[in-house]
Amino acid sequence: MIIVLLNVYLVILFFLVRFRIVPFNLFWKISPVVVLLLLLIGLFIPMNWGAPQGPALVVRNSVAIVPNVAGEVVEVPVQANTPLKAGDTLFRIDPVPYQAKLDALQAQLHLSQLRLSEKTRLQSSSAGRAYDVEQAQAEVDQLQAQVTGAKWDLDKTVVRAPADGYVTNLALRAGARVANLPLSPVMAFIDTSETIIGVEIPQIDARYIEPGQPIEVTFKFEPGTVYSGKVESVLQAVATGQTQTSGAAVTSKAIQTLPFVVRVKLDDTELANRLPAGSTGDAAIFTDHVSAAHFIRKVLLRQIAITNYINPF
């Protein structure tokens, strides 16, 4: 962009000299250098913090699906990368063992309730002890709690989608045996209920970024188009500034200046919902400083949007 502006000045200067409007003396000969320095120092360098630009990335939360109960998978009705609603069935585990356990507990509960009723009548007629009634009541309460747990286990034989989204890289099939171990997820569920778009901004350019400021972003998934939005937040931590609990003393390491991540939200919610996870692009944030550079940044971003048709990187 700076080359374009400098060339425009050179063309204007040529015509001014050609038609003898200005003399071609030493001042006008070195004026292109002066203009170049003025553009750099007065406009393009301040533009980096007045309208910072950085790479953008679309991220979605991934949920590792681990069943709450173990058993043999009898049905996997979902298909990979097919939209699902919250509560849709992902797969079913053989319910027979859990149904049998529930039936047995319900039979024991029914018998305990009968005994409690009998002992209560005996106590009311002074033919029984209060201790026997209390013990029978405790047995009934215990069995009721076990029945509740058995019903929960039986219900969890049907594993459902935790949110709107889709299953990716689906390898689970009927006949496989699954376990309720956190380290053994059986499928990956991509949550599409919320779209996270992050923009990396160099630390030196992030000083004036605040929530609510307007942004523009273009994606390689949608070349030639620029979308508007707003800044949601500036993440307050990067990996180099993180400390973790350990039993070791502080270890020296090379300090790296990592960019800060700015979370933004698009005005076009429909586009945000259909952007695939991993979509990349470029975004510009327009702060309250160096307003004169905002127009140039908009032009530069639209140039990137157009080159996205042919630039794969």
PDB file of C-alpha atoms in Angstrom:
ATOM      1  CA  MET A   1       0.000   0.000   0.000  1.00  0.00           C
ATOM      2  CA  ILE A   2       2.824   2.362   0.807  1.00  0.00           C
ATOM      3  CA  ILE A   3       4.294   1.694  -2.647  1.00  0.00           C
ATOM      4  CA  VAL A   4       0.974   2.580  -4.256  1.00  0.00           C
ATOM      5  CA  LEU A   5       0.758   5.874  -2.377  1.00  0.00           C
ATOM      6  CA  LEU A   6       4.369   6.713  -3.209  1.00  0.00           C
ATOM      7  CA  ASN A   7       3.788   5.974  -6.889  1.00  0.00           C
ATOM      8  CA  VAL A   8       0.720   8.199  -6.849  1.00  0.00           C
ATOM      9  CA  TYR A   9       2.841  11.001  -5.436  1.00  0.00           C
ATOM     10  CA  LEU A  10       5.514  10.447  -8.093  1.00  0.00           C
ATOM     11  CA  VAL A  11       2.916  10.658 -10.869  1.00  0.00           C
ATOM     12  CA  ILE A  12       1.516  13.888  -9.425  1.00  0.00           C
ATOM     13  CA  LEU A  13       5.029  15.301  -9.043  1.00  0.00           C
ATOM     14  CA  PHE A  14       5.843  14.392 -12.654  1.00  0.00           C
ATOM     15  CA  PHE A  15       2.887  16.337 -13.982  1.00  0.00           C
ATOM     16  CA  LEU A  16       3.603  19.280 -11.673  1.00  0.00           C
ATOM     17  CA  VAL A  17       7.153  19.472 -13.020  1.00  0.00           C
ATOM     18  CA  ARG A  18       6.084  18.713 -16.610  1.00  0.00           C
ATOM     19  CA  PHE A  19       3.667  21.625 -16.697  1.00  0.00           C
ATOM     20  CA  ARG A  20       6.144  23.869 -14.857  1.00  0.00           C
ATOM     21  CA  ILE A  21       3.893  24.301 -11.835  1.00  0.00           C
ATOM     22  CA  VAL A  22       6.811  23.575  -9.506  1.00  0.00           C
ATOM     23  CA  PRO A  23      10.522  23.910 -10.286  1.00  0.00           C
ATOM     24  CA  PHE A  24      12.559  20.734 -10.448  1.00  0.00           C
ATOM     25  CA  ASN A  25      15.084  21.832  -7.834  1.00  0.00           C
ATOM     26  CA  LEU A  26      16.840  19.903  -5.080  1.00  0.00           C
ATOM     27  CA  PHE A  27      13.856  20.058  -2.702  1.00  0.00           C
ATOM     28  CA  TRP A  28      11.457  18.458  -5.152  1.00  0.00           C
ATOM     29  CA  LYS A  29      14.074  15.913  -6.168  1.00  0.00           C
ATOM     30  CA  ILE A  30      14.384  14.611  -2.601  1.00  0.00           C
ATOM     31  CA  SER A  31      10.693  15.091  -1.804  1.00  0.00           C
ATOM     32  CA  PRO A  32       9.810  11.419  -2.586  1.00  0.00           C
ATOM     33  CA  VAL A  33      12.187  10.351   0.181  1.00  0.00           C
ATOM     34  CA  VAL A  34      10.579  12.851   2.546  1.00  0.00           C
ATOM     35  CA  VAL A  35       7.092  11.598   1.613  1.00  0.00           C
ATOM     36  CA  LEU A  36       8.193   8.001   2.133  1.00  0.00           C
ATOM     37  CA  LEU A  37       9.487   8.799   5.621  1.00  0.00           C
ATOM     38  CA  LEU A  38       6.323  10.721   6.483  1.00  0.00           C
ATOM     39  CA  LEU A  39       4.145   7.803   5.375  1.00  0.00           C
ATOM     40  CA  LEU A  40       6.201   5.324   7.375  1.00  0.00           C
ATOM     41  CA  ILE A  41       6.549   7.329  10.576  1.00  0.00           C
ATOM     42  CA  GLY A  42       3.264   9.194  10.532  1.00  0.00           C
ATOM     43  CA  LEU A  43       0.878   6.576   9.158  1.00  0.00           C
ATOM     44  CA  PHE A  44       1.998   3.006   8.515  1.00  0.00           C
ATOM     45  CA  ILE A  45       3.976   2.339  11.686  1.00  0.00           C
ATOM     46  CA  PRO A  46       1.239   3.790  13.983  1.00  0.00           C
ATOM     47  CA  MET A  47      -1.334   1.806  11.974  1.00  0.00           C
ATOM     48  CA  ASN A  48       0.050  -1.384  13.537  1.00  0.00           C
ATOM     49  CA  TRP A  49      -1.350  -0.426  16.956  1.00  0.00           C
ATOM     50  CA  GLY A  50      -4.178   1.829  15.777  1.00  0.00           C
ATOM     51  CA  ALA A  51      -5.634  -0.882  13.521  1.00  0.00           C
ATOM     52  CA  PRO A  52      -3.710  -4.081  14.320  1.00  0.00           C
ATOM     53  CA  GLN A  53      -4.032  -7.083  12.059  1.00  0.00           C
ATOM     54  CA  GLY A  54      -3.337 -10.757  12.662  1.00  0.00           C
ATOM     55  CA  PRO A  55      -4.203 -14.319  11.637  1.00  0.00           C
ATOM     56  CA  ALA A  56      -7.624 -15.632  12.684  1.00  0.00           C
ATOM     57  CA  LEU A  57      -8.623 -19.175  13.568  1.00  0.00           C
ATOM     58  CA  VAL A  58     -12.036 -20.796  14.125  1.00  0.00           C
ATOM     59  CA  VAL A  59     -12.046 -23.171  17.107  1.00  0.00           C
ATOM     60  CA  ARG A  60     -14.796 -25.443  18.405  1.00  0.00           C
ATOM     61  CA  ASN A  61     -14.953 -27.308  21.697  1.00  0.00           C
ATOM     62  CA  SER A  62     -14.382 -31.035  21.409  1.00  0.00           C
ATOM     63  CA  VAL A  63     -16.020 -33.361  23.934  1.00  0.00           C
ATOM     64  CA  ALA A  64     -14.464 -36.773  24.558  1.00  0.00           C
ATOM     65  CA  ILE A  65     -17.430 -39.130  24.848  1.00  0.00           C
ATOM     66  CA  VAL A  66     -16.956 -41.625  27.686  1.00  0.00           C
ATOM     67  CA  PRO A  67     -19.985 -43.737  28.713  1.00  0.00           C
ATOM     68  CA  ASN A  68     -21.066 -43.746  32.345  1.00  0.00           C
ATOM     69  CA  VAL A  69     -21.575 -47.528  32.269  1.00  0.00           C
ATOM     70  CA  ALA A  70     -19.617 -50.370  30.709  1.00  0.00           C
ATOM     71  CA  GLY A  71     -20.927 -53.015  28.353  1.00  0.00           C
ATOM     72  CA  GLU A  72     -21.316 -54.214  24.791  1.00  0.00           C
ATOM     73  CA  VAL A  73     -22.425 -51.717  22.152  1.00  0.00           C
ATOM     74  CA  VAL A  74     -25.586 -52.932  20.408  1.00  0.00           C
ATOM     75  CA  GLU A  75     -26.334 -49.967  18.133  1.00  0.00           C
ATOM     76  CA  VAL A  76     -24.535 -46.917  16.698  1.00  0.00           C
ATOM     77  CA  PRO A  77     -27.216 -44.939  14.820  1.00  0.00           C
ATOM     78  CA  VAL A  78     -25.133 -41.811  14.143  1.00  0.00           C
ATOM     79  CA  GLN A  79     -23.060 -41.051  11.072  1.00  0.00           C
ATOM     80  CA  ALA A  80     -19.800 -39.146  11.069  1.00  0.00           C
ATOM     81  CA  ASN A  81     -19.971 -35.387  10.376  1.00  0.00           C
ATOM     82  CA  THR A  82     -23.781 -35.370  10.378  1.00  0.00           C
ATOM     83  CA  PRO A  83     -25.472 -32.536  12.339  1.00  0.00           C
ATOM     84  CA  LEU A  84     -27.030 -33.637  15.615  1.00  0.00           C
ATOM     85  CA  LYS A  85     -29.202 -31.953  18.207  1.00  0.00           C
ATOM     86  CA  ALA A  86     -28.615 -32.040  21.941  1.00  0.00           C
ATOM     87  CA  GLY A  87     -30.105 -35.260  23.290  1.00  0.00           C
ATOM     88  CA  ASP A  88     -29.880 -37.276  20.059  1.00  0.00           C
ATOM     89  CA  THR A  89     -28.707 -40.860  20.545  1.00  0.00           C
ATOM     90  CA  LEU A  90     -25.022 -41.484  19.838  1.00  0.00           C
ATOM     91  CA  PHE A  91     -24.962 -45.209  20.655  1.00  0.00           C
ATOM     92  CA  ARG A  92     -26.644 -47.793  22.855  1.00  0.00           C
ATOM     93  CA  ILE A  93     -25.094 -50.252  25.287  1.00  0.00           C
ATOM     94  CA  ASP A  94     -26.718 -53.643  25.928  1.00  0.00           C
ATOM     95  CA  PRO A  95     -29.310 -52.841  28.654  1.00  0.00           C
ATOM     96  CA  VAL A  96     -30.073 -56.463  29.676  1.00  0.00           C
ATOM     97  CA  PRO A  97     -27.654 -56.695  32.653  1.00  0.00           C
ATOM     98  CA  TYR A  98     -28.796 -53.333  33.986  1.00  0.00           C
ATOM     99  CA  GLN A  99     -32.484 -54.148  33.487  1.00  0.00           C
ATOM    100  CA  ALA A 100     -32.012 -57.446  35.312  1.00  0.00           C
ATOM    101  CA  LYS A 101     -30.320 -55.696  38.218  1.00  0.00           C
ATOM    102  CA  LEU A 102     -33.147 -53.151  38.381  1.00  0.00           C
ATOM    103  CA  ASP A 103     -35.803 -55.898  38.347  1.00  0.00           C
ATOM    104  CA  ALA A 104     -34.053 -57.748  41.170  1.00  0.00           C
ATOM    105  CA  LEU A 105     -33.803 -54.624  43.312  1.00  0.00           C
ATOM    106  CA  GLN A 106     -37.436 -53.716  42.685  1.00  0.00           C
ATOM    107  CA  ALA A 107     -38.490 -57.239  43.772  1.00  0.00           C
ATOM    108  CA  GLN A 108     -36.433 -56.894  46.968  1.00  0.00           C
ATOM    109  CA  LEU A 109     -37.906 -53.452  47.547  1.00  0.00           C
ATOM    110  CA  HIS A 110     -41.443 -54.788  47.166  1.00  0.00           C
ATOM    111  CA  LEU A 111     -40.733 -57.565  49.705  1.00  0.00           C
ATOM    112  CA  SER A 112     -39.153 -55.102  52.148  1.00  0.00           C
ATOM    113  CA  GLN A 113     -42.145 -52.811  51.879  1.00  0.00           C
ATOM    114  CA  LEU A 114     -44.486 -55.728  52.696  1.00  0.00           C
ATOM    115  CA  ARG A 115     -42.390 -56.639  55.741  1.00  0.00           C
ATOM    116  CA  LEU A 116     -42.360 -53.023  56.867  1.00  0.00           C
ATOM    117  CA  SER A 117     -46.135 -52.886  56.577  1.00  0.00           C
ATOM    118  CA  GLU A 118     -46.518 -56.109  58.584  1.00  0.00           C
ATOM    119  CA  LYS A 119     -44.124 -54.994  61.340  1.00  0.00           C
ATOM    120  CA  THR A 120     -45.838 -51.633  61.520  1.00  0.00           C
ATOM    121  CA  ARG A 121     -49.221 -53.344  62.116  1.00  0.00           C
ATOM    122  CA  LEU A 122     -47.693 -55.595  64.760  1.00  0.00           C
ATOM    123  CA  GLN A 123     -46.211 -52.614  66.577  1.00  0.00           C
ATOM    124  CA  SER A 124     -49.526 -50.730  66.479  1.00  0.00           C
ATOM    125  CA  SER A 125     -51.191 -53.725  68.181  1.00  0.00           C
ATOM    126  CA  SER A 126     -48.409 -53.908  70.781  1.00  0.00           C
ATOM    127  CA  ALA A 127     -47.276 -57.270  69.374  1.00  0.00           C
ATOM    128  CA  GLY A 128     -44.053 -56.000  67.786  1.00  0.00           C
ATOM    129  CA  ARG A 129     -40.988 -53.954  68.617  1.00  0.00           C
ATOM    130  CA  ALA A 130     -40.227 -50.433  67.421  1.00  0.00           C
ATOM    131  CA  TYR A 131     -36.669 -51.592  66.682  1.00  0.00           C
ATOM    132  CA  ASP A 132     -37.961 -54.079  64.070  1.00  0.00           C
ATOM    133  CA  VAL A 133     -39.974 -51.332  62.368  1.00  0.00           C
ATOM    134  CA  GLU A 134     -36.985 -49.002  62.282  1.00  0.00           C
ATOM    135  CA  GLN A 135     -34.759 -51.727  60.857  1.00  0.00           C
ATOM    136  CA  ALA A 136     -37.325 -52.558  58.157  1.00  0.00           C
ATOM    137  CA  GLN A 137     -37.666 -48.862  57.284  1.00  0.00           C
ATOM    138  CA  ALA A 138     -33.885 -48.590  56.898  1.00  0.00           C
ATOM    139  CA  GLU A 139     -33.888 -51.601  54.548  1.00  0.00           C
ATOM    140  CA  VAL A 140     -36.640 -50.016  52.466  1.00  0.00           C
ATOM    141  CA  ASP A 141     -34.769 -46.700  52.249  1.00  0.00           C
ATOM    142  CA  GLN A 142     -31.553 -48.453  51.275  1.00  0.00           C
ATOM    143  CA  LEU A 143     -33.243 -50.466  48.545  1.00  0.00           C
ATOM    144  CA  GLN A 144     -35.012 -47.379  47.221  1.00  0.00           C
ATOM    145  CA  ALA A 145     -31.626 -45.675  46.885  1.00  0.00           C
ATOM    146  CA  GLN A 146     -30.240 -48.740  45.072  1.00  0.00           C
ATOM    147  CA  VAL A 147     -33.247 -48.772  42.727  1.00  0.00           C
ATOM    148  CA  THR A 148     -32.649 -45.102  41.924  1.00  0.00           C
ATOM    149  CA  GLY A 149     -29.008 -45.874  41.118  1.00  0.00           C
ATOM    150  CA  ALA A 150     -29.992 -48.873  38.984  1.00  0.00           C
ATOM    151  CA  LYS A 151     -32.489 -46.754  37.028  1.00  0.00           C
ATOM    152  CA  TRP A 152     -29.747 -44.180  36.415  1.00  0.00           C
ATOM    153  CA  ASP A 153     -27.382 -46.896  35.160  1.00  0.00           C
ATOM    154  CA  LEU A 154     -30.083 -48.270  32.863  1.00  0.00           C
ATOM    155  CA  ASP A 155     -30.824 -44.818  31.476  1.00  0.00           C
ATOM    156  CA  LYS A 156     -27.104 -44.276  30.809  1.00  0.00           C
ATOM    157  CA  THR A 157     -26.968 -47.299  28.500  1.00  0.00           C
ATOM    158  CA  VAL A 158     -28.247 -44.831  25.905  1.00  0.00           C
ATOM    159  CA  VAL A 159     -25.438 -42.297  25.314  1.00  0.00           C
ATOM    160  CA  ARG A 160     -26.754 -38.992  23.985  1.00  0.00           C
ATOM    161  CA  ALA A 161     -25.269 -35.906  22.354  1.00  0.00           C
ATOM    162  CA  PRO A 162     -24.295 -33.350  25.034  1.00  0.00           C
ATOM    163  CA  ALA A 163     -25.029 -30.373  22.750  1.00  0.00           C
ATOM    164  CA  ASP A 164     -25.688 -29.434  19.148  1.00  0.00           C
ATOM    165  CA  GLY A 165     -22.843 -30.677  16.985  1.00  0.00           C
ATOM    166  CA  TYR A 166     -21.527 -33.729  15.186  1.00  0.00           C
ATOM    167  CA  VAL A 167     -19.348 -36.783  15.698  1.00  0.00           C
ATOM    168  CA  THR A 168     -16.093 -36.862  13.781  1.00  0.00           C
ATOM    169  CA  ASN A 169     -13.648 -39.700  13.053  1.00  0.00           C
ATOM    170  CA  LEU A 170     -16.287 -42.274  14.032  1.00  0.00           C
ATOM    171  CA  ALA A 171     -14.828 -45.763  14.489  1.00  0.00           C
ATOM    172  CA  LEU A 172     -17.209 -47.255  17.082  1.00  0.00           C
ATOM    173  CA  ARG A 173     -19.271 -50.191  15.834  1.00  0.00           C
ATOM    174  CA  ALA A 174     -21.871 -52.554  17.269  1.00  0.00           C
ATOM    175  CA  GLY A 175     -20.211 -55.434  19.095  1.00  0.00           C
ATOM    176  CA  ALA A 176     -17.434 -53.346  20.588  1.00  0.00           C
ATOM    177  CA  ARG A 177     -17.113 -53.324  24.347  1.00  0.00           C
ATOM    178  CA  VAL A 178     -16.807 -49.939  26.031  1.00  0.00           C
ATOM    179  CA  ALA A 179     -15.726 -49.030  29.559  1.00  0.00           C
ATOM    180  CA  ASN A 180     -16.504 -46.077  31.798  1.00  0.00           C
ATOM    181  CA  LEU A 181     -12.855 -45.030  32.050  1.00  0.00           C
ATOM    182  CA  PRO A 182     -11.951 -41.339  31.548  1.00  0.00           C
ATOM    183  CA  LEU A 183      -8.788 -42.315  29.674  1.00  0.00           C
ATOM    184  CA  SER A 184     -10.710 -44.417  27.136  1.00  0.00           C
ATOM    185  CA  PRO A 185     -13.048 -42.131  25.140  1.00  0.00           C
ATOM    186  CA  VAL A 186     -14.955 -43.930  22.400  1.00  0.00           C
ATOM    187  CA  MET A 187     -15.642 -40.992  20.071  1.00  0.00           C
ATOM    188  CA  ALA A 188     -15.014 -37.266  19.642  1.00  0.00           C
ATOM    189  CA  PHE A 189     -18.003 -34.929  19.620  1.00  0.00           C
ATOM    190  CA  ILE A 190     -17.582 -31.452  18.116  1.00  0.00           C
ATOM    191  CA  ASP A 191     -19.781 -28.886  19.849  1.00  0.00           C
ATOM    192  CA  THR A 192     -21.234 -26.401  17.333  1.00  0.00           C
ATOM    193  CA  SER A 193     -23.443 -24.538  19.818  1.00  0.00           C
ATOM    194  CA  GLU A 194     -20.687 -21.943  20.239  1.00  0.00           C
ATOM    195  CA  THR A 195     -18.197 -20.646  17.694  1.00  0.00           C
ATOM    196  CA  ILE A 196     -14.851 -19.417  19.023  1.00  0.00           C
ATOM    197  CA  ILE A 197     -12.818 -17.144  16.750  1.00  0.00           C
ATOM    198  CA  GLY A 198      -9.375 -16.114  17.955  1.00  0.00           C
ATOM    199  CA  VAL A 199      -7.069 -13.520  16.435  1.00  0.00           C
ATOM    200  CA  GLU A 200      -3.340 -13.439  17.201  1.00  0.00           C
ATOM    201  CA  ILE A 201      -2.018  -9.910  17.707  1.00  0.00           C
ATOM    202  CA  PRO A 202       1.662  -9.134  18.452  1.00  0.00           C
ATOM    203  CA  GLN A 203       2.116  -7.849  21.974  1.00  0.00           C
ATOM    204  CA  ILE A 204       3.542  -4.546  20.772  1.00  0.00           C
ATOM    205  CA  ASP A 205       0.336  -3.869  18.810  1.00  0.00           C
ATOM    206  CA  ALA A 206      -2.225  -5.016  21.404  1.00  0.00           C
ATOM    207  CA  ARG A 207      -2.003  -2.106  23.842  1.00  0.00           C
ATOM    208  CA  TYR A 208      -5.193  -0.315  22.790  1.00  0.00           C
ATOM    209  CA  ILE A 209      -7.476  -3.297  22.124  1.00  0.00           C
ATOM    210  CA  GLU A 210     -10.633  -3.327  24.235  1.00  0.00           C
ATOM    211  CA  PRO A 211     -13.920  -5.306  24.228  1.00  0.00           C
ATOM    212  CA  GLY A 212     -16.592  -3.864  21.963  1.00  0.00           C
ATOM    213  CA  GLN A 213     -14.255  -2.472  19.311  1.00  0.00           C
ATOM    214  CA  PRO A 214     -15.231  -3.183  15.680  1.00  0.00           C
ATOM    215  CA  ILE A 215     -13.345  -5.782  13.679  1.00  0.00           C
ATOM    216  CA  GLU A 216     -13.273  -7.048  10.105  1.00  0.00           C
ATOM    217  CA  VAL A 217     -12.226 -10.541   9.115  1.00  0.00           C
ATOM    218  CA  THR A 218     -11.844 -12.512   5.913  1.00  0.00           C
ATOM    219  CA  PHE A 219     -11.595 -16.311   5.715  1.00  0.00           C
ATOM    220  CA  LYS A 220      -9.957 -18.531   3.143  1.00  0.00           C
ATOM    221  CA  PHE A 221     -13.110 -20.626   3.349  1.00  0.00           C
ATOM    222  CA  GLU A 222     -15.021 -17.577   2.019  1.00  0.00           C
ATOM    223  CA  PRO A 223     -12.524 -15.803  -0.309  1.00  0.00           C
ATOM    224  CA  GLY A 224     -13.273 -12.322  -1.554  1.00  0.00           C
ATOM    225  CA  THR A 225     -15.631 -11.475   1.316  1.00  0.00           C
ATOM    226  CA  VAL A 226     -15.017  -9.369   4.418  1.00  0.00           C
ATOM    227  CA  TYR A 227     -17.210  -9.823   7.488  1.00  0.00           C
ATOM    228  CA  SER A 228     -17.742  -7.473  10.408  1.00  0.00           C
ATOM    229  CA  GLY A 229     -17.861  -8.173  14.111  1.00  0.00           C
ATOM    230  CA  LYS A 230     -16.749  -7.004  17.535  1.00  0.00           C
ATOM    231  CA  VAL A 231     -14.048  -7.790  20.069  1.00  0.00           C
ATOM    232  CA  GLU A 232     -15.329 -10.006  22.887  1.00  0.00           C
ATOM    233  CA  SER A 233     -12.239 -10.161  25.071  1.00  0.00           C
ATOM    234  CA  VAL A 234      -8.475 -10.223  25.177  1.00  0.00           C
ATOM    235  CA  LEU A 235      -7.233 -13.465  26.721  1.00  0.00           C
ATOM    236  CA  GLN A 236      -5.199 -12.565  29.769  1.00  0.00           C
ATOM    237  CA  ALA A 237      -2.670 -15.400  29.640  1.00  0.00           C
ATOM    238  CA  VAL A 238      -0.321 -17.131  27.220  1.00  0.00           C
ATOM    239  CA  ALA A 239       1.763 -20.242  27.794  1.00  0.00           C
ATOM    240  CA  THR A 240       4.996 -18.404  28.614  1.00  0.00           C
ATOM    241  CA  GLY A 241       3.312 -16.589  31.511  1.00  0.00           C
ATOM    242  CA  GLN A 242       1.808 -19.693  33.084  1.00  0.00           C
ATOM    243  CA  THR A 243       3.190 -21.376  36.205  1.00  0.00           C
ATOM    244  CA  GLN A 244       2.260 -24.822  37.422  1.00  0.00           C
ATOM    245  CA  THR A 245       2.505 -26.435  40.831  1.00  0.00           C
ATOM    246  CA  SER A 246       5.538 -28.699  41.164  1.00  0.00           C
ATOM    247  CA  GLY A 247       8.123 -29.780  43.672  1.00  0.00           C
ATOM    248  CA  ALA A 248      11.011 -28.369  41.652  1.00  0.00           C
ATOM    249  CA  ALA A 249      12.728 -25.025  41.956  1.00  0.00           C
ATOM    250  CA  VAL A 250      12.344 -22.389  39.269  1.00  0.00           C
ATOM    251  CA  THR A 251      14.031 -23.506  36.053  1.00  0.00           C
ATOM    252  CA  SER A 252      15.436 -20.883  33.723  1.00  0.00           C
ATOM    253  CA  LYS A 253      14.194 -21.045  30.164  1.00  0.00           C
ATOM    254  CA  ALA A 254      14.299 -18.924  27.067  1.00  0.00           C
ATOM    255  CA  ILE A 255      11.694 -16.167  27.201  1.00  0.00           C
ATOM    256  CA  GLN A 256       9.593 -15.930  24.066  1.00  0.00           C
ATOM    257  CA  THR A 257       7.373 -13.032  23.096  1.00  0.00           C
ATOM    258  CA  LEU A 258       4.221 -14.840  22.053  1.00  0.00           C
ATOM    259  CA  PRO A 259       1.296 -12.957  20.499  1.00  0.00           C
ATOM    260  CA  PHE A 260      -1.807 -12.273  22.555  1.00  0.00           C
ATOM    261  CA  VAL A 261      -5.080 -13.906  21.519  1.00  0.00           C
ATOM    262  CA  VAL A 262      -8.147 -11.716  21.005  1.00  0.00           C
ATOM    263  CA  ARG A 263     -11.538 -13.417  20.951  1.00  0.00           C
ATOM    264  CA  VAL A 264     -13.980 -11.886  18.472  1.00  0.00           C
ATOM    265  CA  LYS A 265     -17.608 -12.444  17.527  1.00  0.00           C
ATOM    266  CA  LEU A 266     -19.071 -12.116  14.038  1.00  0.00           C
ATOM    267  CA  ASP A 267     -22.215 -10.104  13.360  1.00  0.00           C
ATOM    268  CA  ASP A 268     -23.273 -12.803  10.865  1.00  0.00           C
ATOM    269  CA  THR A 269     -24.225 -15.628  13.233  1.00  0.00           C
ATOM    270  CA  GLU A 270     -25.286 -17.896  10.365  1.00  0.00           C
ATOM    271  CA  LEU A 271     -21.791 -17.767   8.885  1.00  0.00           C
ATOM    272  CA  ALA A 272     -20.225 -18.329  12.300  1.00  0.00           C
ATOM    273  CA  ASN A 273     -22.348 -21.458  12.805  1.00  0.00           C
ATOM    274  CA  ARG A 274     -21.347 -23.016   9.486  1.00  0.00           C
ATOM    275  CA  LEU A 275     -17.629 -22.224   9.558  1.00  0.00           C
ATOM    276  CA  PRO A 276     -15.708 -25.502   9.908  1.00  0.00           C
ATOM    277  CA  ALA A 277     -13.383 -25.865  12.876  1.00  0.00           C
ATOM    278  CA  GLY A 278      -9.882 -24.958  11.774  1.00  0.00           C
ATOM    279  CA  SER A 279     -10.961 -22.282   9.279  1.00  0.00           C
ATOM    280  CA  THR A 280      -8.236 -19.664   8.987  1.00  0.00           C
ATOM    281  CA  GLY A 281      -8.149 -16.090   7.825  1.00  0.00           C
ATOM    282  CA  ASP A 282      -6.986 -12.580   8.652  1.00  0.00           C
ATOM    283  CA  ALA A 283      -8.637 -10.026  10.903  1.00  0.00           C
ATOM    284  CA  ALA A 284      -8.179  -6.328  11.612  1.00  0.00           C
ATOM    285  CA  ILE A 285      -9.213  -4.592  14.830  1.00  0.00           C
ATOM    286  CA  PHE A 286     -10.065  -0.898  14.722  1.00  0.00           C
ATOM    287  CA  THR A 287      -9.143   0.817  17.994  1.00  0.00           C
ATOM    288  CA  ASP A 288      -9.822   4.385  19.089  1.00  0.00           C
ATOM    289  CA  HIS A 289      -6.333   5.482  18.023  1.00  0.00           C
ATOM    290  CA  VAL A 290      -4.808   6.459  14.649  1.00  0.00           C
ATOM    291  CA  SER A 291      -8.220   6.707  12.990  1.00  0.00           C
ATOM    292  CA  ALA A 292      -6.605   8.009   9.784  1.00  0.00           C
ATOM    293  CA  ALA A 293      -5.056   4.576   9.227  1.00  0.00           C
ATOM    294  CA  HIS A 294      -8.338   2.665   9.491  1.00  0.00           C
ATOM    295  CA  PHE A 295      -9.218   3.242   5.835  1.00  0.00           C
ATOM    296  CA  ILE A 296      -5.830   1.953   4.695  1.00  0.00           C
ATOM    297  CA  ARG A 297      -6.201  -1.147   6.868  1.00  0.00           C
ATOM    298  CA  LYS A 298      -9.626  -1.795   5.353  1.00  0.00           C
ATOM    299  CA  VAL A 299      -8.127  -1.587   1.860  1.00  0.00           C
ATOM    300  CA  LEU A 300      -5.281  -3.942   2.800  1.00  0.00           C
ATOM    301  CA  LEU A 301      -7.706  -6.469   4.288  1.00  0.00           C
ATOM    302  CA  ARG A 302      -9.785  -6.451   1.108  1.00  0.00           C
ATOM    303  CA  GLN A 303      -6.662  -7.085  -0.920  1.00  0.00           C
ATOM    304  CA  ILE A 304      -6.020 -10.164   1.229  1.00  0.00           C
ATOM    305  CA  ALA A 305      -9.645 -11.259   0.744  1.00  0.00           C
ATOM    306  CA  ILE A 306      -9.190 -11.146  -3.031  1.00  0.00           C
ATOM    307  CA  THR A 307      -5.841 -12.966  -2.993  1.00  0.00           C
ATOM    308  CA  ASN A 308      -7.480 -15.757  -0.970  1.00  0.00           C
ATOM    309  CA  TYR A 309      -8.892 -17.002  -4.280  1.00  0.00           C
ATOM    310  CA  ILE A 310      -5.389 -18.040  -5.373  1.00  0.00           C
ATOM    311  CA  ASN A 311      -3.346 -18.153  -2.159  1.00  0.00           C
ATOM    312  CA  PRO A 312      -3.661 -21.522  -0.370  1.00  0.00           C
ATOM    313  CA  PHE A 313      -1.507 -20.495   2.593  1.00  0.00           C
TER     314      PHE A 313
END
